[in-house]
Amino acid sequence: MNLPLKQNNVNKETGSKLSFFMKMDIRAYAMIFALVAIWLFFAILTDGAFLSERNLSNLFRQMSVTAILAIGVVLVIVSGQIDLSVGSVAGLTGGVAAVLNVWVGLDPFLSIAVAIGLGILIGIWQGFWVAYMSVPSFIVTLGGMLIFRGILLGITKGNTIAPLSEGFRTIGQSYLSVSLGWILAAMAIVAVILFTLNKRRSRIKYGFEVAPYSIELLKVAGISMLIILFVGTMNAYAGIPMPIMLVLVLGLIFTFIAKNTSFGRQIYAIGGNPEAARLSGINIRRRVMAVFILSGFMASVAGVVLTARLNAATSSAGQMLELDAIAAAVIGGTSLMGGTGTIIGAVIGALIMASLDNGMSMMNVEAFWQYIVKGLILILAVWVDVTTKKRRG
């Protein structure tokens, strides 16, 4: 005899909390614990200076460029491709924006629009070679990395282009007011509550298993506390940095694209099983082209933010950022074999990378050690990914 739907859901809800915890994504929570451990480690070694409001504000500003790049790179990797050129694209587009703003005297808005348009064109160029000419993305973007670096050197002639106009600098150096920060925090908490209730109601409606109320309440309370703690810390210094607001907005938009659109689901399907995706009627070429366009767009946004934050463009801008972005995505749970990865994971991965840079710099660790540590962590993250895949497979 079938139980009424409501009774059935109650039974599911009151089921074993232990079994629910067993189903949780351990890797996702492990990233957060790793971040907390890194922060505590550097806080102890720097006598608490690492966790000062000023340093945390600088830390979040530093991670913004890597996070924006990583958000774009996630979709590329999830689709089973790779983009090694995002650092060079960021350097080139930021350099073009600076040339137009400083040397030509163009309005900041138009300078940025041209730079972003260039990023999209680069995405089309690389996507065309990968999707329609069947050249491996590793080769196309490796070649692109050299091409765009060369163009940047040719444009700037090795000079530093500065200073930018005030309107341009605002993107990378300004802060939200304290009151606006708290208003946004309140709106974010309300949005979290409404989203959780709506998701829970939807799952019950279609007969899916739901977490116990106590777990949902703990999650909402935990996220709300993090929001309050973040805004309070930023406001204690100068307010929420504008680049971080940009990261949050772009992160939400790309999370929506990845999770709530047919395009996003098709990207995961292509990365998980290309042959099955093709047989199901997905136009793989168009989707691959689209992810490279999105990656080019995000690289150009990162280039504008980087140039605005530094108040200058240089011929070396963006070097090694491609590796930081890919490492952030992988550390954040994106599988290099495709089909798996999240935007929020990439942002947390970028925060881990920036925390390592910031903490080791505060301790005056020599540069070569910083490269070694970051390289080892990247290898460890890929090993965890491969091991996890083997156990599931």
GROMACS .gro file of N, CA, C and O in nm, residues 83-137:
model
  220
   83ASP      N    1   4.204   2.617  -2.169
   83ASP     CA    2   4.237   2.750  -2.220
   83ASP      C    3   4.361   2.801  -2.148
   83ASP      O    4   4.354   2.842  -2.032
   84LEU      N    5   4.475   2.795  -2.218
   84LEU     CA    6   4.602   2.838  -2.158
   84LEU      C    7   4.633   2.985  -2.187
   84LEU      O    8   4.740   3.033  -2.150
   85SER      N    9   4.541   3.054  -2.253
   85SER     CA   10   4.572   3.189  -2.300
   85SER      C   11   4.507   3.299  -2.216
   85SER      O   12   4.525   3.417  -2.247
   86VAL      N   13   4.430   3.263  -2.114
   86VAL     CA   14   4.349   3.365  -2.045
   86VAL      C   15   4.437   3.474  -1.981
   86VAL      O   16   4.398   3.591  -1.977
   87GLY      N   17   4.555   3.438  -1.933
   87GLY     CA   18   4.644   3.539  -1.874
   87GLY      C   19   4.690   3.639  -1.978
   87GLY      O   20   4.690   3.760  -1.955
   88SER      N   21   4.729   3.589  -2.096
   88SER     CA   22   4.773   3.678  -2.204
   88SER      C   23   4.658   3.763  -2.256
   88SER      O   24   4.677   3.880  -2.290
   89VAL      N   25   4.539   3.702  -2.265
   89VAL     CA   26   4.422   3.779  -2.310
   89VAL      C   27   4.392   3.891  -2.211
   89VAL      O   28   4.362   4.005  -2.250
   90ALA      N   29   4.401   3.860  -2.081
   90ALA     CA   30   4.378   3.962  -1.979
   90ALA      C   31   4.481   4.075  -1.991
   90ALA      O   32   4.446   4.194  -1.985
   91GLY      N   33   4.608   4.037  -2.013
   91GLY     CA   34   4.712   4.138  -2.027
   91GLY      C   35   4.690   4.224  -2.151
   91GLY      O   36   4.703   4.348  -2.145
   92LEU      N   37   4.654   4.159  -2.264
   92LEU     CA   38   4.634   4.234  -2.389
   92LEU      C   39   4.513   4.327  -2.380
   92LEU      O   40   4.523   4.446  -2.416
   93THR      N   41   4.402   4.276  -2.334
   93THR     CA   42   4.280   4.360  -2.329
   93THR      C   43   4.296   4.474  -2.228
   93THR      O   44   4.251   4.586  -2.253
   94GLY      N   45   4.361   4.444  -2.116
   94GLY     CA   46   4.387   4.551  -2.020
   94GLY      C   47   4.481   4.656  -2.078
   94GLY      O   48   4.463   4.777  -2.057
   95GLY      N   49   4.581   4.609  -2.155
   95GLY     CA   50   4.675   4.701  -2.218
   95GLY      C   51   4.606   4.789  -2.323
   95GLY      O   52   4.632   4.910  -2.331
   96VAL      N   53   4.517   4.728  -2.402
   96VAL     CA   54   4.444   4.804  -2.504
   96VAL      C   55   4.355   4.909  -2.437
   96VAL      O   56   4.349   5.025  -2.482
   97ALA      N   57   4.288   4.869  -2.330
   97ALA     CA   58   4.203   4.965  -2.259
   97ALA      C   59   4.286   5.081  -2.204
   97ALA      O   60   4.246   5.198  -2.212
   98ALA      N   61   4.405   5.051  -2.152
   98ALA     CA   62   4.492   5.156  -2.098
   98ALA      C   63   4.544   5.248  -2.209
   98ALA      O   64   4.549   5.371  -2.191
   99VAL      N   65   4.582   5.191  -2.323
   99VAL     CA   66   4.630   5.272  -2.436
   99VAL      C   67   4.521   5.369  -2.481
   99VAL      O   68   4.546   5.489  -2.502
  100LEU      N   69   4.400   5.317  -2.494
  100LEU     CA   70   4.289   5.402  -2.538
  100LEU      C   71   4.258   5.511  -2.436
  100LEU      O   72   4.226   5.624  -2.472
  101ASN      N   73   4.268   5.476  -2.309
  101ASN     CA   74   4.232   5.572  -2.204
  101ASN      C   75   4.342   5.675  -2.181
  101ASN      O   76   4.315   5.795  -2.165
  102VAL      N   77   4.468   5.631  -2.179
  102VAL     CA   78   4.579   5.721  -2.144
  102VAL      C   79   4.639   5.789  -2.267
  102VAL      O   80   4.654   5.912  -2.269
  103TRP      N   81   4.673   5.713  -2.369
  103TRP     CA   82   4.740   5.771  -2.487
  103TRP      C   83   4.641   5.839  -2.581
  103TRP      O   84   4.668   5.946  -2.633
  104VAL      N   85   4.525   5.775  -2.604
  104VAL     CA   86   4.427   5.832  -2.698
  104VAL      C   87   4.334   5.931  -2.628
  104VAL      O   88   4.279   6.020  -2.691
  105GLY      N   89   4.316   5.915  -2.496
  105GLY     CA   90   4.227   6.004  -2.421
  105GLY      C   91   4.082   5.968  -2.435
  105GLY      O   92   3.993   6.053  -2.416
  106LEU      N   93   4.055   5.842  -2.467
  106LEU     CA   94   3.916   5.797  -2.485
  106LEU      C   95   3.845   5.786  -2.350
  106LEU      O   96   3.908   5.761  -2.246
  107ASP      N   97   3.716   5.804  -2.352
  107ASP     CA   98   3.633   5.791  -2.232
  107ASP      C   99   3.653   5.652  -2.170
  107ASP      O  100   3.666   5.553  -2.243
  108PRO      N  101   3.657   5.642  -2.035
  108PRO     CA  102   3.678   5.510  -1.971
  108PRO      C  103   3.578   5.405  -2.015
  108PRO      O  104   3.615   5.289  -2.040
  109PHE      N  105   3.451   5.445  -2.026
  109PHE     CA  106   3.348   5.349  -2.064
  109PHE      C  107   3.377   5.291  -2.203
  109PHE      O  108   3.368   5.170  -2.225
  110LEU      N  109   3.412   5.380  -2.299
  110LEU     CA  110   3.439   5.332  -2.435
  110LEU      C  111   3.566   5.247  -2.439
  110LEU      O  112   3.573   5.148  -2.512
  111SER      N  113   3.667   5.287  -2.361
  111SER     CA  114   3.791   5.209  -2.357
  111SER      C  115   3.763   5.068  -2.308
  111SER      O  116   3.814   4.969  -2.365
  112ILE      N  117   3.683   5.057  -2.203
  112ILE     CA  118   3.650   4.925  -2.148
  112ILE      C  119   3.565   4.845  -2.246
  112ILE      O  120   3.586   4.724  -2.265
  113ALA      N  121   3.471   4.914  -2.313
  113ALA     CA  122   3.384   4.844  -2.410
  113ALA      C  123   3.467   4.785  -2.524
  113ALA      O  124   3.444   4.672  -2.568
  114VAL      N  125   3.565   4.862  -2.573
  114VAL     CA  126   3.652   4.812  -2.681
  114VAL      C  127   3.733   4.692  -2.632
  114VAL      O  128   3.748   4.591  -2.703
  115ALA      N  129   3.785   4.701  -2.510
  115ALA     CA  130   3.865   4.590  -2.455
  115ALA      C  131   3.782   4.463  -2.442
  115ALA      O  132   3.828   4.353  -2.476
  116ILE      N  133   3.660   4.478  -2.393
  116ILE     CA  134   3.573   4.360  -2.377
  116ILE      C  135   3.533   4.305  -2.514
  116ILE      O  136   3.526   4.182  -2.534
  117GLY      N  137   3.508   4.395  -2.610
  117GLY     CA  138   3.478   4.350  -2.746
  117GLY      C  139   3.595   4.271  -2.805
  117GLY      O  140   3.576   4.169  -2.872
  118LEU      N  141   3.717   4.317  -2.776
  118LEU     CA  142   3.836   4.245  -2.822
  118LEU      C  143   3.845   4.106  -2.758
  118LEU      O  144   3.878   4.008  -2.825
  119GLY      N  145   3.812   4.098  -2.630
  119GLY     CA  146   3.813   3.968  -2.562
  119GLY      C  147   3.715   3.870  -2.626
  119GLY      O  148   3.745   3.751  -2.643
  120ILE      N  149   3.597   3.921  -2.663
  120ILE     CA  150   3.497   3.835  -2.728
  120ILE      C  151   3.547   3.789  -2.866
  120ILE      O  152   3.530   3.673  -2.904
  121LEU      N  153   3.610   3.881  -2.941
  121LEU     CA  154   3.665   3.843  -3.072
  121LEU      C  155   3.773   3.736  -3.059
  121LEU      O  156   3.780   3.642  -3.140
  122ILE      N  157   3.855   3.750  -2.956
  122ILE     CA  158   3.958   3.648  -2.932
  122ILE      C  159   3.894   3.513  -2.901
  122ILE      O  160   3.939   3.408  -2.947
  123GLY      N  161   3.785   3.517  -2.823
  123GLY     CA  162   3.712   3.394  -2.793
  123GLY      C  163   3.657   3.329  -2.919
  123GLY      O  164   3.662   3.206  -2.936
  124ILE      N  165   3.605   3.412  -3.010
  124ILE     CA  166   3.553   3.360  -3.137
  124ILE      C  167   3.666   3.297  -3.220
  124ILE      O  168   3.651   3.189  -3.277
  125TRP      N  169   3.778   3.366  -3.224
  125TRP     CA  170   3.896   3.318  -3.300
  125TRP      C  171   3.941   3.181  -3.248
  125TRP      O  172   3.957   3.084  -3.323
  126GLN      N  173   3.957   3.169  -3.118
  126GLN     CA  174   4.006   3.043  -3.062
  126GLN      C  175   3.899   2.934  -3.069
  126GLN      O  176   3.930   2.816  -3.096
  127GLY      N  177   3.775   2.973  -3.044
  127GLY     CA  178   3.666   2.875  -3.051
  127GLY      C  179   3.650   2.819  -3.191
  127GLY      O  180   3.621   2.701  -3.210
  128PHE      N  181   3.673   2.905  -3.293
  128PHE     CA  182   3.663   2.859  -3.432
  128PHE      C  183   3.766   2.751  -3.462
  128PHE      O  184   3.733   2.647  -3.519
  129TRP      N  185   3.889   2.773  -3.421
  129TRP     CA  186   3.994   2.675  -3.449
  129TRP      C  187   3.970   2.544  -3.374
  129TRP      O  188   3.994   2.435  -3.427
  130VAL      N  189   3.919   2.554  -3.253
  130VAL     CA  190   3.896   2.432  -3.174
  130VAL      C  191   3.771   2.358  -3.224
  130VAL      O  192   3.775   2.236  -3.248
  131ALA      N  193   3.661   2.432  -3.239
  131ALA     CA  194   3.533   2.366  -3.268
  131ALA      C  195   3.517   2.327  -3.415
  131ALA      O  196   3.463   2.220  -3.444
  132TYR      N  197   3.563   2.414  -3.505
  132TYR     CA  198   3.534   2.390  -3.647
  132TYR      C  199   3.655   2.341  -3.728
  132TYR      O  200   3.638   2.286  -3.836
  133MET      N  201   3.775   2.365  -3.676
  133MET     CA  202   3.895   2.318  -3.748
  133MET      C  203   3.960   2.200  -3.677
  133MET      O  204   4.064   2.151  -3.723
  134SER      N  205   3.902   2.157  -3.565
  134SER     CA  206   3.945   2.037  -3.493
  134SER      C  207   4.091   2.042  -3.447
  134SER      O  208   4.158   1.938  -3.437
  135VAL      N  209   4.142   2.162  -3.422
  135VAL     CA  210   4.276   2.175  -3.365
  135VAL      C  211   4.263   2.163  -3.213
  135VAL      O  212   4.176   2.227  -3.153
  136PRO      N  213   4.344   2.080  -3.149
  136PRO     CA  214   4.331   2.063  -3.003
  136PRO      C  215   4.339   2.197  -2.930
  136PRO      O  216   4.422   2.282  -2.964
  137SER      N  217   4.253   2.213  -2.832
  137SER     CA  218   4.247   2.341  -2.759
  137SER      C  219   4.380   2.371  -2.690
  137SER      O  220   4.417   2.488  -2.673
   0.00000   0.00000   0.00000
